[in-house]
Short mmCIF file of C-alpha atoms and ligand atoms in Angstrom, two decimals:
data_model
loop_
_atom_site.label_atom_id
_atom_site.label_comp_id
_atom_site.label_asym_id
_atom_site.label_seq_id
_atom_site.Cartn_x
_atom_site.Cartn_y
_atom_site.Cartn_z
CA MET F 26 112.65 93.33 92.17
CA ASP F 27 111.83 90.56 94.64
CA SER F 28 108.99 88.16 94.02
CA LEU F 29 106.61 87.89 96.95
CA VAL F 30 105.65 84.30 96.05
CA ASP F 31 105.94 82.11 99.18
CA LYS F 32 107.54 84.87 101.24
CA VAL F 33 106.27 84.74 104.85
CA ALA F 34 104.70 87.95 106.12
CA VAL F 35 103.58 88.92 109.63
CA VAL F 36 101.13 91.83 109.82
CA THR F 37 100.27 93.10 113.32
CA GLY F 38 96.79 94.48 114.03
CA SER F 39 95.52 92.79 110.87
CA GLY F 40 92.08 91.75 112.12
CA ARG F 41 90.49 94.70 110.36
CA GLY F 42 91.14 98.04 108.65
CA ILE F 43 94.47 98.89 107.05
CA GLY F 44 96.20 95.81 108.46
CA ARG F 45 93.64 93.49 106.94
CA SER F 46 94.01 95.17 103.53
CA ILE F 47 97.78 94.86 103.75
CA ALA F 48 97.47 91.15 104.55
CA GLU F 49 95.07 90.65 101.63
CA ALA F 50 97.37 92.49 99.20
CA LEU F 51 100.45 90.49 100.27
CA LEU F 52 98.45 87.27 99.95
CA HIS F 53 97.26 88.33 96.50
CA ALA F 54 100.92 88.94 95.52
CA GLY F 55 101.74 85.35 96.46
CA ALA F 56 102.98 85.65 100.06
CA LYS F 57 102.00 83.48 103.01
CA VAL F 58 100.50 85.68 105.68
CA VAL F 59 100.15 85.67 109.45
CA ILE F 60 97.02 87.47 110.57
CA SER F 61 97.55 88.72 114.08
CA ASP F 62 95.45 90.99 116.27
CA ILE F 63 94.84 91.64 119.97
CA ASN F 64 91.20 90.78 119.26
CA GLU F 65 91.10 86.96 119.17
CA GLU F 66 87.71 86.72 117.48
CA LEU F 67 88.75 89.15 114.73
CA THR F 68 92.01 87.24 114.23
CA ARG F 69 90.17 83.95 113.79
CA GLN F 70 87.43 85.37 111.60
CA THR F 71 89.76 87.34 109.29
CA ALA F 72 92.19 84.45 108.96
CA SER F 73 89.40 82.06 108.00
CA GLU F 74 87.89 84.56 105.54
CA LEU F 75 91.23 85.10 103.77
CA ASN F 76 92.23 81.46 103.75
CA GLY F 77 90.18 80.70 100.63
CA SER F 78 92.89 78.77 98.82
CA GLY F 79 94.01 77.07 102.03
CA GLY F 80 97.36 76.70 103.79
CA ARG F 81 98.70 80.17 103.13
CA VAL F 82 97.11 82.01 106.04
CA LEU F 83 97.79 81.56 109.73
CA GLY F 84 95.74 83.32 112.40
CA VAL F 85 97.60 83.94 115.68
CA PRO F 86 96.27 86.41 118.23
CA CYS F 87 98.90 88.75 119.68
CA ASN F 88 98.95 91.82 121.87
CA VAL F 89 101.95 93.76 120.60
CA THR F 90 102.45 95.53 123.93
CA ASN F 91 103.05 92.22 125.71
CA THR F 92 106.39 90.44 125.38
CA GLU F 93 105.01 86.98 126.25
CA SER F 94 102.26 87.34 123.69
CA ILE F 95 104.89 88.23 121.04
CA GLU F 96 106.95 85.18 122.03
CA THR F 97 103.88 82.97 121.63
CA LEU F 98 103.21 84.49 118.21
CA LEU F 99 106.72 83.77 117.00
CA ALA F 100 106.77 80.25 118.45
CA THR F 101 103.45 79.49 116.72
CA VAL F 102 104.62 80.87 113.37
CA SER F 103 107.85 78.85 113.56
CA LYS F 104 105.84 75.62 113.86
CA SER F 105 104.31 76.24 110.43
CA TRP F 106 106.95 78.24 108.59
CA GLU F 107 110.67 78.42 109.17
CA ARG F 108 111.23 81.98 108.10
CA ILE F 109 109.77 85.44 108.38
CA ASP F 110 110.59 87.57 105.34
CA ILE F 111 108.24 90.51 105.83
CA LEU F 112 107.15 92.30 108.99
CA VAL F 113 104.52 95.00 108.92
CA ASN F 114 104.21 96.88 112.22
CA ASN F 115 100.65 98.12 111.75
CA ALA F 116 98.86 97.74 115.12
CA GLY F 117 97.95 101.15 116.49
CA ILE F 118 95.46 103.11 118.58
CA THR F 119 94.47 106.73 119.19
CA ARG F 120 93.57 108.39 122.51
CA ASP F 121 93.02 111.95 121.36
CA SER F 122 92.97 114.94 123.68
CA LEU F 123 94.35 118.49 123.63
CA PHE F 124 97.78 118.50 125.20
CA MET F 125 96.85 120.28 128.48
CA ARG F 126 94.03 117.79 129.08
CA MET F 127 95.95 114.70 128.07
CA SER F 128 96.31 112.21 130.93
CA GLU F 129 99.42 110.17 131.54
CA ASP F 130 97.36 107.05 130.75
CA GLN F 131 96.38 108.44 127.33
CA TRP F 132 100.00 109.33 126.65
CA GLN F 133 101.40 105.97 127.77
CA ALA F 134 98.82 103.76 126.05
CA VAL F 135 99.54 105.37 122.68
CA ILE F 136 103.33 105.29 123.10
CA ASP F 137 103.16 101.61 124.20
CA THR F 138 100.90 100.45 121.39
CA ASN F 139 102.25 102.53 118.48
CA LEU F 140 105.97 102.78 119.29
CA THR F 141 107.30 100.47 122.01
CA SER F 142 105.39 97.64 120.33
CA ALA F 143 107.54 98.04 117.22
CA PHE F 144 110.68 97.81 119.32
CA LYS F 145 109.40 94.63 120.99
CA VAL F 146 108.11 92.87 117.85
CA THR F 147 110.95 93.88 115.54
CA LYS F 148 113.82 92.81 117.79
CA PRO F 149 113.32 89.01 117.74
CA ILE F 150 112.24 89.08 114.07
CA LEU F 151 115.34 91.05 113.09
CA LYS F 152 117.45 88.30 114.70
CA LEU F 153 115.77 85.78 112.40
CA MET F 154 116.04 88.08 109.36
CA SER F 155 119.75 88.62 110.09
CA LYS F 156 120.36 84.87 109.98
CA GLN F 157 118.41 84.68 106.72
CA ARG F 158 120.31 87.75 105.45
CA TYR F 159 116.98 88.87 104.07
CA GLY F 160 114.11 90.91 105.39
CA ARG F 161 111.60 93.62 104.59
CA ILE F 162 110.20 95.69 107.46
CA VAL F 163 107.45 98.21 106.87
CA ASN F 164 106.25 100.44 109.70
CA ILE F 165 102.85 102.10 109.49
CA ALA F 166 103.47 105.64 110.72
CA SER F 167 101.22 108.63 110.03
CA THR F 168 101.35 112.08 108.43
CA THR F 169 100.69 113.23 112.01
CA GLY F 170 104.17 111.98 112.94
CA ILE F 171 105.63 114.34 110.33
CA HIS F 172 103.43 117.40 110.60
CA GLY F 173 101.79 117.13 114.05
CA ASN F 174 98.03 117.38 114.63
CA PHE F 175 95.71 119.07 117.06
CA GLY F 176 94.71 116.74 119.90
CA GLN F 177 97.29 114.11 118.99
CA ALA F 178 100.49 114.96 120.91
CA ASN F 179 100.73 111.33 122.08
CA TYR F 180 100.07 109.86 118.63
CA ALA F 181 102.34 112.38 116.80
CA SER F 182 105.18 111.60 119.22
CA ALA F 183 104.73 107.85 118.81
CA LYS F 184 104.61 108.02 115.03
CA ALA F 185 107.57 110.44 114.86
CA GLY F 186 109.45 107.95 117.08
CA LEU F 187 108.49 105.15 114.71
CA ILE F 188 110.00 107.10 111.83
CA GLY F 189 113.25 107.53 113.79
CA LEU F 190 113.28 103.80 114.53
CA THR F 191 112.68 103.07 110.82
CA LYS F 192 115.66 105.18 109.70
CA THR F 193 117.99 103.74 112.35
CA ILE F 194 117.15 100.09 111.63
CA ALA F 195 117.61 100.89 107.94
CA LEU F 196 121.18 102.04 108.64
CA GLU F 197 122.09 99.26 111.02
CA TYR F 198 120.76 96.40 108.83
CA ALA F 199 121.35 97.58 105.26
CA SER F 200 124.47 95.42 104.96
CA ARG F 201 122.49 92.31 105.88
CA GLY F 202 119.94 92.43 103.07
CA ILE F 203 117.24 93.92 105.31
CA THR F 204 115.32 97.06 104.39
CA CYS F 205 113.19 99.12 106.73
CA ASN F 206 110.76 101.73 105.45
CA ALA F 207 107.65 103.50 106.65
CA VAL F 208 104.31 104.35 105.10
CA ALA F 209 102.68 107.50 106.51
CA PRO F 210 98.96 107.39 105.77
CA GLY F 211 96.92 110.56 105.69
CA PHE F 212 93.18 110.28 106.42
CA ILE F 213 92.02 106.73 105.69
CA ASP F 214 88.51 105.33 105.90
CA THR F 215 88.59 102.78 108.73
CA GLN F 216 86.88 102.28 112.07
CA MET F 217 89.62 104.42 113.65
CA THR F 218 88.58 107.49 111.67
CA ARG F 219 84.86 106.67 111.48
CA ALA F 220 84.84 107.13 115.26
CA LEU F 221 85.42 110.86 114.68
CA GLY F 222 81.88 111.34 113.34
CA GLU F 223 80.55 112.74 110.10
CA GLU F 224 81.07 116.45 110.79
CA ILE F 225 84.79 116.19 111.52
CA ILE F 226 85.30 113.73 108.64
CA ASN F 227 83.67 116.15 106.19
CA LYS F 228 85.90 119.01 107.40
CA PHE F 229 88.99 116.91 106.86
CA VAL F 230 87.88 115.75 103.41
CA GLU F 231 87.36 119.37 102.29
CA ARG F 232 91.10 119.96 102.82
CA ILE F 233 92.27 116.89 100.87
CA PRO F 234 93.29 117.88 97.30
CA MET F 235 92.00 114.59 95.89
CA GLY F 236 88.66 115.27 97.58
CA ARG F 237 88.27 111.88 99.25
CA MET F 238 89.47 109.86 102.20
CA GLY F 239 92.10 107.26 101.41
CA LEU F 240 91.15 103.59 101.30
CA PRO F 241 92.98 100.85 103.19
CA ASP F 242 93.97 99.45 99.77
CA ASP F 243 95.80 102.72 98.99
CA ILE F 244 98.08 102.01 101.96
CA ALA F 245 98.41 98.32 101.10
CA ALA F 246 99.73 99.22 97.64
CA ALA F 247 102.60 101.22 99.18
CA VAL F 248 103.41 98.35 101.56
CA VAL F 249 103.52 95.83 98.69
CA PHE F 250 105.91 98.20 96.89
CA PHE F 251 108.31 98.34 99.88
CA ALA F 252 108.01 94.61 100.48
CA GLY F 253 108.55 93.57 96.87
CA GLN F 254 109.80 96.00 94.30
CA ALA F 255 111.84 98.38 96.43
CA ALA F 256 114.96 96.25 96.89
CA TYR F 257 117.30 99.31 96.79
CA VAL F 258 115.08 101.57 98.94
CA THR F 259 115.58 101.79 102.69
CA GLY F 260 115.02 104.35 105.45
CA GLN F 261 112.27 106.07 103.47
CA VAL F 262 108.92 107.46 104.60
CA LEU F 263 106.22 107.53 101.95
CA GLU F 264 103.23 109.79 102.61
CA VAL F 265 100.05 108.33 101.12
CA ASN F 266 97.69 111.23 101.71
CA GLY F 267 95.78 112.33 98.57
CA GLY F 268 98.00 115.42 98.36
CA LEU F 269 97.37 116.78 101.89
CA TYR F 270 100.81 117.78 103.18
CA THR F 271 99.90 119.55 106.41
P1 NAI C 310 91.75 100.14 113.19
O1 NAI C 310 91.42 100.60 114.54
O2 NAI C 310 90.66 99.92 112.19
O3 NAI C 310 92.61 98.80 113.25
C1 NAI C 310 93.66 98.65 114.17
C2 NAI C 310 93.77 97.19 114.55
O4 NAI C 310 94.86 97.09 115.48
C3 NAI C 310 92.53 96.67 115.25
O5 NAI C 310 92.12 95.46 114.66
C4 NAI C 310 92.96 96.48 116.69
O6 NAI C 310 92.30 95.42 117.36
C5 NAI C 310 94.44 96.24 116.54
N1 NAI C 310 95.20 96.52 117.77
C6 NAI C 310 95.01 97.57 118.62
N2 NAI C 310 95.83 97.44 119.67
C7 NAI C 310 96.55 96.28 119.48
C8 NAI C 310 97.55 95.62 120.21
N3 NAI C 310 97.98 96.07 121.40
N4 NAI C 310 98.07 94.48 119.71
C9 NAI C 310 97.65 94.00 118.51
N5 NAI C 310 96.67 94.58 117.78
C10 NAI C 310 96.14 95.73 118.25
O7 NAI C 310 92.79 101.23 112.66
P2 NAI C 310 93.43 101.47 111.20
O8 NAI C 310 92.92 102.79 110.72
O9 NAI C 310 93.31 100.27 110.35
O10 NAI C 310 94.96 101.71 111.62
C11 NAI C 310 96.02 100.84 111.28
C12 NAI C 310 97.33 101.59 111.44
O11 NAI C 310 97.32 102.70 110.56
C13 NAI C 310 97.55 102.16 112.82
O12 NAI C 310 98.91 102.07 113.18
C14 NAI C 310 97.19 103.62 112.66
O13 NAI C 310 97.82 104.44 113.59
C15 NAI C 310 97.67 103.88 111.24
N6 NAI C 310 97.10 105.06 110.61
C16 NAI C 310 95.73 105.12 110.33
C17 NAI C 310 95.20 106.23 109.74
C18 NAI C 310 93.75 106.36 109.39
O14 NAI C 310 93.37 107.45 108.92
N7 NAI C 310 92.93 105.35 109.58
C19 NAI C 310 96.05 107.38 109.42
C20 NAI C 310 97.42 107.21 109.73
C21 NAI C 310 97.91 106.07 110.30
#
């Protein structure tokens, strides 16, 4: 089991929601955390709210679809901390529509933000982790990437792709002390799902064996496991879904 004390973690899309909870949980476990979000105001606000004890939180805005923005993020982190031990690819969006009505823009935006982003962010960080011969990468996928979902062809494809990326990086980097795993959340209470409205939310919840939506902290617990205790686990996808396997 690895201690998370003083490990450096980068969490993308951590201004709010699941990403913010992941950052808080890693911080609580002793890590130093980089809060990073496309929304500059959220990045600043969340970083300052979490930085209670001082010096262990860095807020750096970053758009994960933009290579220059990623380079700026890494350059800024390297001024404060020399390593990156943990990367959580969490930033994501939805642009739901039934397949026949889905525009190319809706398709591309979701592929760019949920899948290509992980390629772009992970590549330079893997270089660093390879030199360190240590790293923990956790990708936030979705049960939709495993089972599919009505109105989410773009999102299901991106998240399925992220799972393929996870398993391949796991194979290619196992010998260098780097693990790569994915958490596949079910239906979690965040602004992303609140946008669906009460009626649809209630219909979903009726189908969940545990009878409730998941909380961002439920996902954070799985990420902390992969980042800390799961030293001999790689290439895995853990569904955190209250028992809803469809
Ligand atoms: P959210 O919408 O509350 O938070 C997502 C955050 O990502 C926002 O702060 C947003 O500003 C940021 N973001 C969006 N585009 C970005 C970009 N290009 N660069 C950097 N940051 C960007 O959503 P939530 O629910 O917290 O989702 C987090 C992750 O969990 C996403 O990958 C999502 O697909 C995944 N997920 C969520 C589920 C849910 O039920 N809420 C279920 C399954 C997966």
